[in-house]
PDB file of C-alpha atoms and ligand atoms in Angstrom:
ATOM      1  CA  MET A 133      -6.881  -5.253 -38.375  1.00 45.00           C
ATOM      2  CA  LYS A 134      -6.289  -1.555 -38.152  1.00 48.00           C
ATOM      3  CA  LYS A 135      -3.300  -2.088 -35.881  1.00 51.00           C
ATOM      4  CA  GLY A 136      -1.777  -4.649 -38.232  1.00 54.00           C
ATOM      5  CA  PHE A 137      -2.097  -2.273 -41.156  1.00 54.00           C
ATOM      6  CA  LYS A 138      -0.314   0.485 -39.305  1.00 61.00           C
ATOM      7  CA  TRP A 139       2.489  -1.886 -38.420  1.00 58.00           C
ATOM      8  CA  VAL A 140       2.962  -2.920 -42.023  1.00 58.00           C
ATOM      9  CA  THR A 141       2.893   0.703 -43.147  1.00 58.00           C
ATOM     10  CA  ALA A 142       5.532   1.622 -40.576  1.00 60.00           C
ATOM     11  CA  LEU A 143       7.716  -1.270 -41.687  1.00 58.00           C
ATOM     12  CA  ALA A 144       7.409  -0.314 -45.331  1.00 59.00           C
ATOM     13  CA  ALA A 145       8.203   3.308 -44.525  1.00 58.00           C
ATOM     14  CA  THR A 146      11.285   2.295 -42.558  1.00 58.00           C
ATOM     15  CA  ALA A 147      12.449   0.042 -45.360  1.00 56.00           C
ATOM     16  CA  ALA A 148      11.974   2.833 -47.881  1.00 54.00           C
ATOM     17  CA  LEU A 149      13.863   5.245 -45.653  1.00 53.00           C
ATOM     18  CA  LEU A 150      16.741   2.805 -45.214  1.00 52.00           C
ATOM     19  CA  ALA A 151      16.860   2.190 -48.942  1.00 50.00           C
ATOM     20  CA  ALA A 152      16.889   5.916 -49.617  1.00 49.00           C
ATOM     21  CA  CYS A 153      19.688   6.488 -47.101  1.00 47.00           C
ATOM     22  CA  GLY A 154      21.797   3.621 -48.264  1.00 42.00           C
ATOM     23  CA  THR A 155      22.040   4.463 -51.927  1.00 46.00           C
ATOM     24  CA  ASP A 156      22.331   7.353 -54.310  1.00 54.00           C
ATOM     25  CA  GLU A 157      19.087   6.227 -55.981  1.00 63.00           C
ATOM     26  CA  ALA A 158      16.739   9.007 -57.007  1.00 73.00           C
ATOM     27  CA  GLU A 159      13.299   9.278 -55.428  1.00 87.00           C
ATOM     28  CA  THR A 160      10.278   8.557 -57.585  1.00 92.00           C
ATOM     29  CA  THR A 161       6.949  10.313 -58.096  1.00 92.00           C
ATOM     30  CA  ALA A 162       3.605   8.525 -57.588  1.00 90.00           C
ATOM     31  CA  ASP A 163       3.613   7.635 -61.291  1.00 91.00           C
ATOM     32  CA  GLY A 164       7.094   6.138 -61.062  1.00 91.00           C
ATOM     33  CA  LYS A 165       9.171   8.984 -62.493  1.00 95.00           C
ATOM     34  CA  LYS A 166      12.620   9.548 -61.032  1.00 96.00           C
ATOM     35  CA  VAL A 167      12.904  12.856 -59.218  1.00 97.00           C
ATOM     36  CA  TYR A 168      16.031  14.976 -59.547  1.00 98.00           C
ATOM     37  CA  VAL A 169      16.983  18.303 -57.987  1.00 98.00           C
ATOM     38  CA  ALA A 170      18.607  20.866 -60.287  1.00 98.00           C
ATOM     39  CA  GLY A 171      20.500  23.562 -58.392  1.00 98.00           C
ATOM     40  CA  THR A 172      20.977  27.063 -59.737  1.00 98.00           C
ATOM     41  CA  GLU A 173      21.809  30.681 -58.837  1.00 98.00           C
ATOM     42  CA  ALA A 174      18.819  32.583 -60.105  1.00 98.00           C
ATOM     43  CA  THR A 175      20.014  36.157 -60.650  1.00 98.00           C
ATOM     44  CA  PHE A 176      21.338  35.318 -64.098  1.00 98.00           C
ATOM     45  CA  ALA A 177      18.732  36.239 -66.691  1.00 98.00           C
ATOM     46  CA  PRO A 178      18.031  35.051 -69.332  1.00 98.00           C
ATOM     47  CA  PHE A 179      19.326  31.675 -68.074  1.00 98.00           C
ATOM     48  CA  GLU A 180      17.832  31.682 -64.565  1.00 98.00           C
ATOM     49  CA  TYR A 181      15.937  34.271 -62.581  1.00 98.00           C
ATOM     50  CA  MET A 182      12.963  34.428 -60.225  1.00 98.00           C
ATOM     51  CA  ASP A 183       9.470  35.407 -61.342  1.00 97.00           C
ATOM     52  CA  GLU A 184       7.056  37.389 -59.113  1.00 96.00           C
ATOM     53  CA  LYS A 185       5.697  34.153 -57.675  1.00 96.00           C
ATOM     54  CA  GLY A 186       9.121  33.015 -56.508  1.00 94.00           C
ATOM     55  CA  ASN A 187       9.609  30.366 -59.183  1.00 97.00           C
ATOM     56  CA  VAL A 188      12.856  29.855 -61.044  1.00 98.00           C
ATOM     57  CA  VAL A 189      12.336  30.690 -64.731  1.00 98.00           C
ATOM     58  CA  GLY A 190      14.616  31.119 -67.749  1.00 98.00           C
ATOM     59  CA  ILE A 191      16.444  29.131 -70.408  1.00 98.00           C
ATOM     60  CA  ASP A 192      17.958  26.527 -68.057  1.00 98.00           C
ATOM     61  CA  LYS A 193      14.581  25.902 -66.396  1.00 98.00           C
ATOM     62  CA  GLU A 194      12.938  25.527 -69.813  1.00 98.00           C
ATOM     63  CA  ILE A 195      15.581  23.043 -70.931  1.00 98.00           C
ATOM     64  CA  MET A 196      15.178  21.060 -67.689  1.00 98.00           C
ATOM     65  CA  ASP A 197      11.400  20.954 -68.244  1.00 98.00           C
ATOM     66  CA  ALA A 198      11.803  19.882 -71.857  1.00 98.00           C
ATOM     67  CA  ILE A 199      14.292  17.138 -70.927  1.00 98.00           C
ATOM     68  CA  SER A 200      11.900  15.945 -68.183  1.00 98.00           C
ATOM     69  CA  GLU A 201       9.148  15.643 -70.732  1.00 98.00           C
ATOM     70  CA  GLU A 202      11.289  13.876 -73.336  1.00 98.00           C
ATOM     71  CA  MET A 203      12.885  11.474 -70.867  1.00 98.00           C
ATOM     72  CA  GLY A 204       9.981  10.791 -68.485  1.00 97.00           C
ATOM     73  CA  VAL A 205      11.712  12.089 -65.373  1.00 98.00           C
ATOM     74  CA  SER A 206      10.854  14.869 -62.933  1.00 98.00           C
ATOM     75  CA  ILE A 207      13.380  17.680 -62.405  1.00 98.00           C
ATOM     76  CA  GLU A 208      12.796  20.222 -59.675  1.00 97.00           C
ATOM     77  CA  MET A 209      14.704  23.489 -60.000  1.00 97.00           C
ATOM     78  CA  LYS A 210      16.024  25.100 -56.785  1.00 98.00           C
ATOM     79  CA  ASN A 211      17.702  28.475 -56.298  1.00 98.00           C
ATOM     80  CA  VAL A 212      20.494  27.393 -53.953  1.00 98.00           C
ATOM     81  CA  GLY A 213      23.235  29.957 -54.707  1.00 98.00           C
ATOM     82  CA  TRP A 214      26.302  29.701 -56.918  1.00 98.00           C
ATOM     83  CA  ASP A 215      28.850  27.987 -54.647  1.00 98.00           C
ATOM     84  CA  SER A 216      26.097  25.724 -53.265  1.00 98.00           C
ATOM     85  CA  VAL A 217      25.451  24.317 -56.731  1.00 98.00           C
ATOM     86  CA  PHE A 218      28.950  22.827 -56.626  1.00 98.00           C
ATOM     87  CA  GLU A 219      28.947  21.874 -52.931  1.00 98.00           C
ATOM     88  CA  GLY A 220      25.426  20.451 -53.203  1.00 98.00           C
ATOM     89  CA  ILE A 221      26.404  18.103 -56.008  1.00 98.00           C
ATOM     90  CA  LYS A 222      29.393  16.876 -54.015  1.00 97.00           C
ATOM     91  CA  GLY A 223      27.268  16.486 -50.887  1.00 97.00           C
ATOM     92  CA  GLY A 224      24.336  14.822 -52.644  1.00 97.00           C
ATOM     93  CA  THR A 225      21.639  17.464 -51.994  1.00 97.00           C
ATOM     94  CA  VAL A 226      21.766  18.608 -55.625  1.00 98.00           C
ATOM     95  CA  ASP A 227      21.748  16.194 -58.584  1.00 98.00           C
ATOM     96  CA  ILE A 228      22.182  18.570 -61.518  1.00 98.00           C
ATOM     97  CA  GLY A 229      23.952  21.908 -61.876  1.00 98.00           C
ATOM     98  CA  ALA A 230      21.761  23.942 -64.236  1.00 99.00           C
ATOM     99  CA  SER A 231      23.219  27.413 -63.893  1.00 98.00           C
ATOM    100  CA  ALA A 232      24.813  28.576 -67.161  1.00 99.00           C
ATOM    101  CA  ILE A 233      27.888  26.660 -66.036  1.00 99.00           C
ATOM    102  CA  THR A 234      30.904  26.859 -68.312  1.00 99.00           C
ATOM    103  CA  ILE A 235      32.616  23.533 -68.972  1.00 98.00           C
ATOM    104  CA  THR A 236      36.216  24.038 -67.815  1.00 98.00           C
ATOM    105  CA  GLU A 237      39.079  21.575 -67.468  1.00 98.00           C
ATOM    106  CA  LYS A 238      39.362  22.402 -63.791  1.00 98.00           C
ATOM    107  CA  ARG A 239      35.690  21.643 -63.123  1.00 98.00           C
ATOM    108  CA  GLN A 240      35.886  18.485 -65.208  1.00 98.00           C
ATOM    109  CA  GLN A 241      38.330  17.056 -62.676  1.00 98.00           C
ATOM    110  CA  ASP A 242      35.585  17.079 -60.036  1.00 98.00           C
ATOM    111  CA  TYR A 243      32.328  16.857 -62.012  1.00 98.00           C
ATOM    112  CA  ASP A 244      30.912  15.407 -65.189  1.00 98.00           C
ATOM    113  CA  PHE A 245      29.314  17.608 -67.841  1.00 99.00           C
ATOM    114  CA  THR A 246      26.754  17.028 -70.561  1.00 98.00           C
ATOM    115  CA  THR A 247      27.398  17.921 -74.168  1.00 98.00           C
ATOM    116  CA  PRO A 248      27.483  21.727 -74.571  1.00 98.00           C
ATOM    117  CA  TYR A 249      24.166  23.538 -75.075  1.00 98.00           C
ATOM    118  CA  PHE A 250      25.223  27.196 -75.391  1.00 98.00           C
ATOM    119  CA  GLU A 251      28.306  29.100 -76.501  1.00 98.00           C
ATOM    120  CA  ALA A 252      29.402  32.137 -74.512  1.00 98.00           C
ATOM    121  CA  THR A 253      32.328  34.433 -73.868  1.00 98.00           C
ATOM    122  CA  GLN A 254      33.299  37.070 -71.321  1.00 98.00           C
ATOM    123  CA  LEU A 255      32.631  40.768 -71.807  1.00 97.00           C
ATOM    124  CA  ILE A 256      33.754  43.906 -70.030  1.00 97.00           C
ATOM    125  CA  VAL A 257      30.899  46.160 -69.009  1.00 98.00           C
ATOM    126  CA  VAL A 258      31.530  49.770 -67.974  1.00 98.00           C
ATOM    127  CA  LYS A 259      29.571  52.998 -67.566  1.00 97.00           C
ATOM    128  CA  SER A 260      29.024  54.574 -70.957  1.00 96.00           C
ATOM    129  CA  ASP A 261      31.249  57.572 -70.156  1.00 96.00           C
ATOM    130  CA  SER A 262      34.198  55.331 -69.227  1.00 97.00           C
ATOM    131  CA  ASP A 263      37.413  55.702 -71.236  1.00 95.00           C
ATOM    132  CA  ILE A 264      38.266  52.012 -70.932  1.00 95.00           C
ATOM    133  CA  THR A 265      38.405  50.377 -74.358  1.00 95.00           C
ATOM    134  CA  SER A 266      40.115  47.020 -73.757  1.00 94.00           C
ATOM    135  CA  LEU A 267      41.060  44.441 -71.150  1.00 93.00           C
ATOM    136  CA  ALA A 268      44.573  45.906 -71.034  1.00 91.00           C
ATOM    137  CA  ASP A 269      43.126  49.288 -69.991  1.00 92.00           C
ATOM    138  CA  LEU A 270      41.967  47.655 -66.750  1.00 92.00           C
ATOM    139  CA  GLU A 271      45.535  47.192 -65.530  1.00 89.00           C
ATOM    140  CA  GLY A 272      45.786  48.858 -62.129  1.00 88.00           C
ATOM    141  CA  LYS A 273      42.031  49.443 -61.995  1.00 92.00           C
ATOM    142  CA  LYS A 274      39.497  47.717 -59.753  1.00 94.00           C
ATOM    143  CA  VAL A 275      37.237  45.117 -61.336  1.00 96.00           C
ATOM    144  CA  SER A 276      34.093  43.430 -59.945  1.00 97.00           C
ATOM    145  CA  VAL A 277      32.982  39.912 -60.794  1.00 97.00           C
ATOM    146  CA  GLN A 278      30.728  37.108 -59.569  1.00 98.00           C
ATOM    147  CA  ILE A 279      32.897  34.926 -57.327  1.00 98.00           C
ATOM    148  CA  ASN A 280      34.314  31.651 -58.681  1.00 98.00           C
ATOM    149  CA  THR A 281      32.969  32.219 -62.165  1.00 98.00           C
ATOM    150  CA  THR A 282      34.876  32.177 -65.420  1.00 98.00           C
ATOM    151  CA  GLY A 283      34.687  35.999 -65.328  1.00 97.00           C
ATOM    152  CA  HIS A 284      36.556  35.850 -62.015  1.00 96.00           C
ATOM    153  CA  GLU A 285      39.097  33.469 -63.593  1.00 95.00           C
ATOM    154  CA  ALA A 286      39.523  35.767 -66.592  1.00 95.00           C
ATOM    155  CA  ALA A 287      40.221  38.725 -64.294  1.00 94.00           C
ATOM    156  CA  LYS A 288      42.799  36.711 -62.339  1.00 92.00           C
ATOM    157  CA  LYS A 289      44.402  35.492 -65.528  1.00 91.00           C
ATOM    158  CA  ALA A 290      44.696  39.017 -66.879  1.00 89.00           C
ATOM    159  CA  PHE A 291      45.984  40.649 -63.705  1.00 82.00           C
ATOM    160  CA  GLY A 292      47.477  37.910 -61.543  1.00 77.00           C
ATOM    161  CA  GLU A 293      46.050  35.431 -59.051  1.00 67.00           C
ATOM    162  CA  MET A 294      46.546  37.598 -55.947  1.00 64.00           C
ATOM    163  CA  ASN A 295      45.305  40.836 -57.445  1.00 71.00           C
ATOM    164  CA  PRO A 296      43.710  42.717 -54.554  1.00 71.00           C
ATOM    165  CA  ASP A 297      41.761  44.841 -56.987  1.00 90.00           C
ATOM    166  CA  ILE A 298      39.296  42.120 -57.899  1.00 94.00           C
ATOM    167  CA  ALA A 299      36.091  42.511 -55.914  1.00 95.00           C
ATOM    168  CA  ALA A 300      34.231  39.183 -56.011  1.00 96.00           C
ATOM    169  CA  PHE A 301      30.504  39.019 -55.178  1.00 98.00           C
ATOM    170  CA  GLU A 302      27.987  36.210 -54.579  1.00 98.00           C
ATOM    171  CA  ASN A 303      26.001  37.259 -57.623  1.00 98.00           C
ATOM    172  CA  LEU A 304      26.419  39.274 -60.793  1.00 98.00           C
ATOM    173  CA  PRO A 305      23.888  42.068 -60.070  1.00 97.00           C
ATOM    174  CA  SER A 306      25.923  42.986 -56.944  1.00 98.00           C
ATOM    175  CA  ALA A 307      29.123  43.071 -59.008  1.00 98.00           C
ATOM    176  CA  ILE A 308      27.452  45.360 -61.553  1.00 98.00           C
ATOM    177  CA  MET A 309      26.037  47.618 -58.792  1.00 97.00           C
ATOM    178  CA  GLU A 310      29.575  48.042 -57.465  1.00 97.00           C
ATOM    179  CA  MET A 311      30.712  49.256 -60.875  1.00 97.00           C
ATOM    180  CA  LEU A 312      27.654  51.505 -61.236  1.00 97.00           C
ATOM    181  CA  ASN A 313      28.302  53.204 -57.892  1.00 96.00           C
ATOM    182  CA  GLY A 314      31.887  53.861 -58.955  1.00 96.00           C
ATOM    183  CA  SER A 315      33.669  51.503 -56.544  1.00 96.00           C
ATOM    184  CA  THR A 316      35.053  49.484 -59.438  1.00 96.00           C
ATOM    185  CA  ALA A 317      35.946  50.542 -62.971  1.00 96.00           C
ATOM    186  CA  ALA A 318      34.420  47.552 -64.743  1.00 97.00           C
ATOM    187  CA  THR A 319      32.643  44.218 -64.413  1.00 98.00           C
ATOM    188  CA  ILE A 320      33.647  41.095 -66.328  1.00 98.00           C
ATOM    189  CA  ALA A 321      30.843  38.604 -66.984  1.00 98.00           C
ATOM    190  CA  ASP A 322      29.087  36.305 -69.476  1.00 98.00           C
ATOM    191  CA  ASN A 323      28.052  38.095 -72.682  1.00 98.00           C
ATOM    192  CA  ALA A 324      24.401  37.040 -73.059  1.00 98.00           C
ATOM    193  CA  VAL A 325      23.723  37.867 -69.411  1.00 98.00           C
ATOM    194  CA  VAL A 326      25.315  41.309 -69.627  1.00 98.00           C
ATOM    195  CA  TYR A 327      23.266  42.115 -72.746  1.00 97.00           C
ATOM    196  CA  GLU A 328      20.075  40.961 -71.003  1.00 97.00           C
ATOM    197  CA  TYR A 329      20.931  43.120 -67.977  1.00 97.00           C
ATOM    198  CA  MET A 330      21.343  46.155 -70.228  1.00 97.00           C
ATOM    199  CA  LYS A 331      18.069  45.400 -71.964  1.00 97.00           C
ATOM    200  CA  ASN A 332      16.272  45.133 -68.616  1.00 96.00           C
ATOM    201  CA  ASN A 333      17.972  48.218 -67.168  1.00 95.00           C
ATOM    202  CA  PRO A 334      17.959  50.827 -69.946  1.00 94.00           C
ATOM    203  CA  ASP A 335      18.154  53.601 -67.332  1.00 95.00           C
ATOM    204  CA  LYS A 336      21.629  52.445 -66.262  1.00 94.00           C
ATOM    205  CA  ASP A 337      23.934  53.925 -68.858  1.00 92.00           C
ATOM    206  CA  LEU A 338      26.225  51.028 -69.740  1.00 97.00           C
ATOM    207  CA  LYS A 339      28.418  49.945 -72.614  1.00 96.00           C
ATOM    208  CA  VAL A 340      30.240  46.710 -73.336  1.00 97.00           C
ATOM    209  CA  ILE A 341      33.758  46.052 -74.528  1.00 97.00           C
ATOM    210  CA  GLU A 342      34.637  42.865 -76.316  1.00 96.00           C
ATOM    211  CA  ASP A 343      38.210  41.636 -76.188  1.00 95.00           C
ATOM    212  CA  THR A 344      39.784  38.832 -78.184  1.00 93.00           C
ATOM    213  CA  ALA A 345      41.740  37.832 -75.068  1.00 92.00           C
ATOM    214  CA  PHE A 346      38.532  36.196 -73.804  1.00 96.00           C
ATOM    215  CA  GLU A 347      38.190  32.609 -74.947  1.00 96.00           C
ATOM    216  CA  LYS A 348      35.070  30.882 -76.217  1.00 98.00           C
ATOM    217  CA  GLU A 349      33.152  29.063 -73.488  1.00 98.00           C
ATOM    218  CA  GLN A 350      30.526  26.321 -73.617  1.00 98.00           C
ATOM    219  CA  TYR A 351      27.736  25.862 -71.086  1.00 98.00           C
ATOM    220  CA  GLY A 352      26.922  22.334 -69.940  1.00 98.00           C
ATOM    221  CA  PHE A 353      24.789  20.712 -67.252  1.00 99.00           C
ATOM    222  CA  MET A 354      26.856  19.294 -64.418  1.00 98.00           C
ATOM    223  CA  VAL A 355      26.459  16.109 -62.359  1.00 98.00           C
ATOM    224  CA  LYS A 356      28.421  14.257 -59.687  1.00 98.00           C
ATOM    225  CA  LYS A 357      31.505  12.595 -61.126  1.00 98.00           C
ATOM    226  CA  GLY A 358      30.588   9.088 -62.221  1.00 97.00           C
ATOM    227  CA  ASN A 359      26.785   9.577 -62.211  1.00 98.00           C
ATOM    228  CA  GLU A 360      26.499   8.020 -65.642  1.00 98.00           C
ATOM    229  CA  GLU A 361      22.815   7.182 -65.359  1.00 97.00           C
ATOM    230  CA  LEU A 362      21.822  10.825 -64.898  1.00 98.00           C
ATOM    231  CA  LEU A 363      24.395  12.072 -67.392  1.00 98.00           C
ATOM    232  CA  ASN A 364      22.919   9.733 -70.025  1.00 98.00           C
ATOM    233  CA  ILE A 365      19.388  10.952 -69.317  1.00 98.00           C
ATOM    234  CA  LEU A 366      20.475  14.571 -69.749  1.00 98.00           C
ATOM    235  CA  ASN A 367      22.552  13.892 -72.852  1.00 98.00           C
ATOM    236  CA  ASP A 368      19.823  11.803 -74.496  1.00 98.00           C
ATOM    237  CA  GLY A 369      17.333  14.538 -73.652  1.00 98.00           C
ATOM    238  CA  LEU A 370      19.572  17.240 -75.117  1.00 98.00           C
ATOM    239  CA  GLU A 371      20.082  15.178 -78.256  1.00 98.00           C
ATOM    240  CA  LYS A 372      16.324  14.834 -78.745  1.00 98.00           C
ATOM    241  CA  LEU A 373      15.739  18.540 -78.146  1.00 98.00           C
ATOM    242  CA  ASP A 374      18.487  19.338 -80.603  1.00 98.00           C
ATOM    243  CA  ALA A 375      16.991  17.042 -83.233  1.00 98.00           C
ATOM    244  CA  ASN A 376      13.423  18.307 -82.875  1.00 97.00           C
ATOM    245  CA  GLY A 377      14.427  21.965 -82.846  1.00 98.00           C
ATOM    246  CA  LYS A 378      13.217  22.674 -79.298  1.00 98.00           C
ATOM    247  CA  LEU A 379      16.688  23.486 -78.001  1.00 98.00           C
ATOM    248  CA  ALA A 380      17.178  26.176 -80.631  1.00 97.00           C
ATOM    249  CA  GLU A 381      13.701  27.484 -79.890  1.00 98.00           C
ATOM    250  CA  ILE A 382      14.441  27.756 -76.150  1.00 98.00           C
ATOM    251  CA  THR A 383      17.909  29.296 -76.450  1.00 97.00           C
ATOM    252  CA  GLY A 384      16.757  31.590 -79.256  1.00 92.00           C
ATOM    253  CA  LEU A 385      19.549  30.463 -81.556  1.00 78.00           C
TER     254      LEU A 385
HETATM  255  N1  LIG B 664      29.419  30.823 -67.038  1.00 54.78           N
HETATM  256  C1  LIG B 664      30.058  31.322 -65.867  1.00 54.78           C
HETATM  257  C2  LIG B 664      30.738  30.204 -65.125  1.00 54.78           C
HETATM  258  O1  LIG B 664      30.410  29.085 -65.333  1.00 54.78           O
HETATM  259  C3  LIG B 664      29.101  32.053 -64.931  1.00 54.78           C
HETATM  260  C4  LIG B 664      27.913  31.287 -64.524  1.00 54.78           C
HETATM  261  C5  LIG B 664      27.145  31.938 -63.377  1.00 54.78           C
HETATM  262  N2  LIG B 664      25.838  31.382 -63.288  1.00 54.78           N
HETATM  263  C6  LIG B 664      24.874  31.855 -62.509  1.00 54.78           C
HETATM  264  N3  LIG B 664      23.692  31.312 -62.619  1.00 54.78           N
HETATM  265  N4  LIG B 664      25.069  32.824 -61.707  1.00 54.78           N
HETATM  266  O2  LIG B 664      31.600  30.408 -64.308  1.00 54.78           O
END
């Protein structure tokens, strides 16, 4: 009897494994909830950062939790790194990009996005004694950015695609450090994140410069192109959170 049971268990496990390999179907929890992995780059407070216990926290995590609750799914947030959010979605190890990702036409060719949940723009951040007052003042100067972000794009757009004076880093804190130690004249990055950095680092004498050359941006959650099922879950969830006021509560708007 015992032997027979083991055999059946092994068969069932193999079948489950084959099913999991063969399709893009999400796993389920013991209580039948679909499990999704949300990838992020967690050095981007207030949207995503790590707490002392090593958990991802912040606005995107809170929205993912609230959508999970509204929609009866389970979303696990993982700090995979910025480029790996994009590669992971293509490769199938990440289901959702939840990383303060700006919806751009270029990205929309390869991924699908939810409805926007936050409006942003780029800012220039410099040391407070800097004489830079506009984007144009950065001509011929070295700028640091987080690689492959809209800040990076804005720098290229302003000073040319092949500009050797753009120093691009894996994460924003490294780009800011480079400016602080004097290796670059300025950093270009998302406004809310720069303001949060300044709030959290009052000892680092910084000032921001706004410039009308920077366009308005919208953050969205990103999924594999054509993953309509997941996109609908996220959009329905966002709609509910918008209607019941939770989204505004979480984003502080
Ligand atoms: N909004 C910008 C972009 O989409 C920067 C996002 C960076 N996010 C992060 N978690 N580091 O390009």
